[in-house]
Coordinates of C-alpha atoms in Angstrom, one line a residue:
X164 CA -3.7 18.6 6.7
X165 CA -1.0 20.9 7.8
X166 CA -2.4 21.2 11.2
X167 CA -2.8 17.5 11.6
X168 CA 0.7 16.8 10.6
X169 CA 1.9 19.3 13.0
X170 CA -0.2 17.8 15.8
X171 CA 0.8 14.2 15.1
X172 CA 4.4 15.0 15.2
X173 CA 4.3 16.9 18.5
X174 CA 5.6 15.1 21.6
X175 CA 2.9 14.0 24.0
X176 CA 3.7 16.6 26.6
X177 CA 3.1 19.5 24.3
X178 CA 0.0 18.2 22.5
X179 CA -2.5 19.7 25.1
X180 CA -0.6 23.0 24.9
X181 CA -0.5 23.2 21.1
X182 CA -4.1 21.9 20.3
X183 CA -5.9 25.3 21.2
X184 CA -3.7 27.4 18.9
X185 CA -4.3 25.0 16.0
X186 CA -8.1 24.8 16.5
X187 CA -8.4 28.6 16.8
X188 CA -6.4 29.2 13.8
X189 CA -8.2 26.6 11.6
X190 CA -11.7 27.8 12.4
X191 CA -10.8 31.6 12.8
X192 CA -12.0 31.7 16.5
X193 CA -11.4 34.5 19.0
X194 CA -10.5 32.1 21.9
X195 CA -9.8 28.4 22.1
X196 CA -9.3 26.5 25.4
X197 CA -8.6 23.1 26.5
X198 CA -10.4 22.1 29.7
X199 CA -9.6 19.0 31.7
X200 CA -11.9 17.3 34.4
X201 CA -10.2 15.7 37.3
X202 CA -12.1 14.4 40.2
X203 CA -15.2 16.3 39.1
X204 CA -13.4 19.7 39.0
X205 CA -12.8 21.5 35.7
X206 CA -9.5 23.3 35.0
X207 CA -8.0 25.1 32.0
X208 CA -5.0 23.4 30.7
X209 CA -4.1 25.8 27.9
X210 CA -5.6 28.6 25.9
X211 CA -5.1 30.7 22.9
X212 CA -6.6 34.1 22.1
X213 CA -8.5 36.7 24.1
X214 CA -12.3 37.0 24.5
X215 CA -14.8 38.3 27.0
X216 CA -15.9 35.7 29.6
X217 CA -19.6 36.5 29.4
X218 CA -20.1 33.0 28.1
X219 CA -18.4 31.3 31.1
X220 CA -21.5 29.4 32.1
X221 CA -22.3 28.2 28.6
X222 CA -18.6 27.1 28.3
X223 CA -18.8 25.1 31.6
X224 CA -22.1 23.5 30.6
X225 CA -20.9 22.7 27.2
X226 CA -17.7 21.0 28.6
X227 CA -19.8 18.8 30.9
X228 CA -22.3 17.9 28.0
X229 CA -19.4 17.1 25.6
X230 CA -17.7 14.9 28.2
X231 CA -21.0 12.9 29.2
X232 CA -21.9 12.5 25.5
X233 CA -18.5 11.7 24.3
X234 CA -19.3 13.6 21.1
X235 CA -18.7 17.0 19.7
X236 CA -21.3 19.8 20.2
X237 CA -22.0 23.1 18.3
X238 CA -23.8 25.4 20.7
X239 CA -26.6 27.7 19.3
X240 CA -26.6 31.2 20.4
X241 CA -27.8 31.6 23.9
X242 CA -31.1 33.4 24.1
X243 CA -30.4 35.4 27.3
X244 CA -28.6 35.4 30.7
X245 CA -29.1 32.3 32.7
X246 CA -30.4 30.4 29.7
X247 CA -28.7 26.9 29.2
X248 CA -26.9 26.3 25.9
X249 CA -28.4 24.0 23.4
X250 CA -27.0 21.9 20.6
X251 CA -27.4 23.7 17.2
X252 CA -29.7 22.1 14.8
X253 CA -28.9 21.2 11.1
X254 CA -28.2 24.4 9.2
X255 CA -27.9 26.5 12.4
X256 CA -24.7 28.2 13.5
X257 CA -23.4 28.9 16.7
X258 CA -20.6 30.9 18.7
X259 CA -19.3 27.8 20.6
X260 CA -18.0 24.5 19.4
X261 CA -16.4 21.6 21.5
X262 CA -15.0 18.1 20.9
X263 CA -13.7 15.5 23.4
X264 CA -10.2 14.2 23.8
X265 CA -11.2 10.4 23.8
X266 CA -9.4 7.3 24.8
X267 CA -6.2 9.0 26.0
X268 CA -6.5 8.5 29.7
X269 CA -7.8 11.9 30.3
X270 CA -11.2 13.7 30.4
X271 CA -10.8 16.8 28.3
X272 CA -12.4 18.9 25.9
X273 CA -11.2 21.5 23.5
X274 CA -13.5 24.4 22.8
X275 CA -13.4 27.4 20.4
X276 CA -15.3 30.5 20.6
X277 CA -16.1 32.8 17.7
X278 CA -17.8 36.1 18.4
X279 CA -19.6 38.6 16.3
X280 CA -19.1 40.5 14.0
X281 CA -17.5 37.2 12.6
X282 CA -20.1 34.8 11.1
X283 CA -21.3 32.0 13.5
X284 CA -19.5 28.6 13.4
X285 CA -21.3 25.9 11.3
X286 CA -21.2 22.2 11.4
X287 CA -18.2 22.1 9.0
X288 CA -16.2 24.2 11.6
X289 CA -17.3 21.5 14.1
X290 CA -16.1 18.8 12.0
X291 CA -12.7 20.5 11.7
X292 CA -12.4 20.8 15.5
X293 CA -13.3 17.2 15.9
X294 CA -10.6 16.2 13.5
X295 CA -8.0 17.9 15.4
X296 CA -9.3 16.6 18.7
X297 CA -9.2 13.0 17.1
X298 CA -5.6 13.5 16.0
X299 CA -4.6 14.9 19.5
X300 CA -6.2 11.7 21.1
X301 CA -4.4 9.5 18.7
X302 CA -1.0 11.1 19.5
X303 CA -1.6 10.8 23.2
X304 CA -2.5 7.1 22.8
X305 CA 0.4 6.3 20.8
X306 CA 2.7 7.8 23.5
X307 CA 0.9 5.8 26.2
X308 CA 1.4 2.6 24.1
X309 CA 5.2 3.4 23.8
X310 CA 5.4 4.1 27.3
X311 CA 3.7 0.9 28.4
X312 CA 5.8 -1.0 25.8
X313 CA 9.1 0.4 27.4
X314 CA 8.0 -0.4 30.9
X315 CA 7.1 -3.9 29.8
X316 CA 10.5 -4.2 28.2
X317 CA 12.3 -3.0 31.4
X318 CA 10.4 -5.5 33.4
X319 CA 11.3 -8.2 30.9
X320 CA 14.8 -7.4 31.1
X321 CA 15.0 -7.3 34.9
X322 CA 13.6 -10.8 34.9
X323 CA 15.9 -12.1 32.1
X324 CA 19.0 -10.9 34.0
X325 CA 18.2 -13.5 36.6
X326 CA 18.5 -16.2 34.0
X327 CA 22.0 -17.8 33.6
X328 CA 21.5 -18.7 30.1
X329 CA 21.4 -16.4 27.0
X330 CA 17.8 -15.3 26.4
X331 CA 16.4 -13.4 23.5
X332 CA 12.7 -12.4 23.2
X333 CA 11.1 -11.7 19.8
X334 CA 7.9 -10.0 19.3
X335 CA 5.0 -11.4 17.0
X336 CA 6.7 -9.9 13.9
X337 CA 10.1 -11.6 14.6
X338 CA 12.0 -8.6 15.9
X339 CA 14.2 -8.7 18.9
X340 CA 12.1 -7.1 21.8
X341 CA 14.6 -7.9 24.6
X342 CA 17.7 -9.7 25.4
X343 CA 19.6 -10.3 28.6
X344 CA 23.4 -9.5 29.3
X345 CA 24.3 -13.1 28.7
X346 CA 22.9 -13.3 25.2
X347 CA 24.4 -9.9 24.3
X348 CA 27.8 -11.1 25.5
X349 CA 27.5 -14.5 23.6
X350 CA 26.7 -12.5 20.4
X351 CA 29.4 -9.9 21.1
X352 CA 26.9 -7.0 20.7
X353 CA 25.1 -4.5 22.7
X354 CA 21.4 -4.4 23.2
X355 CA 21.0 -1.4 21.1
X356 CA 22.5 -3.4 18.1
X357 CA 19.6 -5.8 18.3
X358 CA 16.4 -4.5 19.9
X359 CA 14.0 -3.6 17.1
X360 CA 15.9 -5.6 14.5
X361 CA 15.0 -9.1 12.8
X362 CA 17.7 -11.8 13.7
X363 CA 18.6 -11.8 9.9
X364 CA 19.4 -8.2 10.2
X365 CA 22.0 -8.6 13.2
X366 CA 25.1 -10.3 11.7
X367 CA 26.0 -12.2 14.9
X368 CA 22.4 -13.5 15.3
X369 CA 21.7 -14.5 11.6
X370 CA 22.5 -18.2 12.2
X371 CA 20.3 -18.3 15.3
X372 CA 17.4 -16.9 12.9
X373 CA 18.1 -19.7 10.4
X374 CA 18.0 -22.2 13.3
X375 CA 14.6 -21.1 14.2
X376 CA 13.4 -21.1 10.7
X377 CA 15.0 -24.6 9.9
X378 CA 13.9 -26.1 13.4
X379 CA 17.7 -26.8 14.2
X380 CA 18.6 -27.2 17.9
X381 CA 22.1 -25.6 17.5
X382 CA 23.2 -22.2 16.2
X383 CA 26.7 -20.6 15.5
X384 CA 27.5 -17.6 17.5
X385 CA 30.8 -15.6 17.2
X386 CA 32.5 -17.6 19.9
X387 CA 30.7 -20.8 20.3
X388 CA 28.2 -23.3 19.1
X389 CA 25.0 -22.9 21.2
X390 CA 22.2 -25.2 22.1
X391 CA 18.9 -23.5 21.1
X392 CA 15.3 -24.0 22.6
X393 CA 12.3 -21.7 21.9
X394 CA 8.9 -21.3 23.1
X395 CA 5.9 -19.4 21.6
X396 CA 4.3 -16.8 24.0
X397 CA 1.5 -14.4 23.2
X398 CA 2.4 -14.7 19.6
X399 CA 6.0 -13.9 20.2
X400 CA 9.0 -16.2 20.8
X401 CA 11.5 -16.8 23.7
X402 CA 14.8 -18.2 22.6
X403 CA 17.3 -19.6 25.1

């Protein structure tokens, strides 16, 4: 739980750097690496620990296997040099475990290697690796969603600034998503005073919120009585 909390509270730019250390610590591995595939080429993004690279071929094949399957893999001991790795069967342990980073706009795998004399990893270790990989994926997706939301708001504001009337955009939950400079001036507030809040939580806009709730076509603002029109769009509301 501690590892999950640490990972979920990390900024998106640091998630891929932190993940190998947490994975290695959790399953007592000798080496943990995060490998990304871009344009068909594999590259190591981050690593934690030191170990011999005698399993380089097995690591490469495991990364490709995990990416193609979109599922975690526990690799059974390699029988000999040149032998391809195989998935460990139920009850069988192995020295190498990998899990994909899914749905975060990247193709990546976190792998952990545990060498003798330590005991081979088992499927419980694989589950732990997958949990951390899932948390990392979720953290990256949240960051992407926030970025898309901010980009959308910036575009909305750019459009709204071309409107002479005051305009307030509410999200589906009734919170202010954006407002143009004219609306902010009429209310005597800055954008930061309103964005993210319900109209009832912003004193200069409380009567506007009441007008929407009551179906009135006028609302009192600090310096004027304003005509109110609203339109439902994608579950939200545009108020002018």
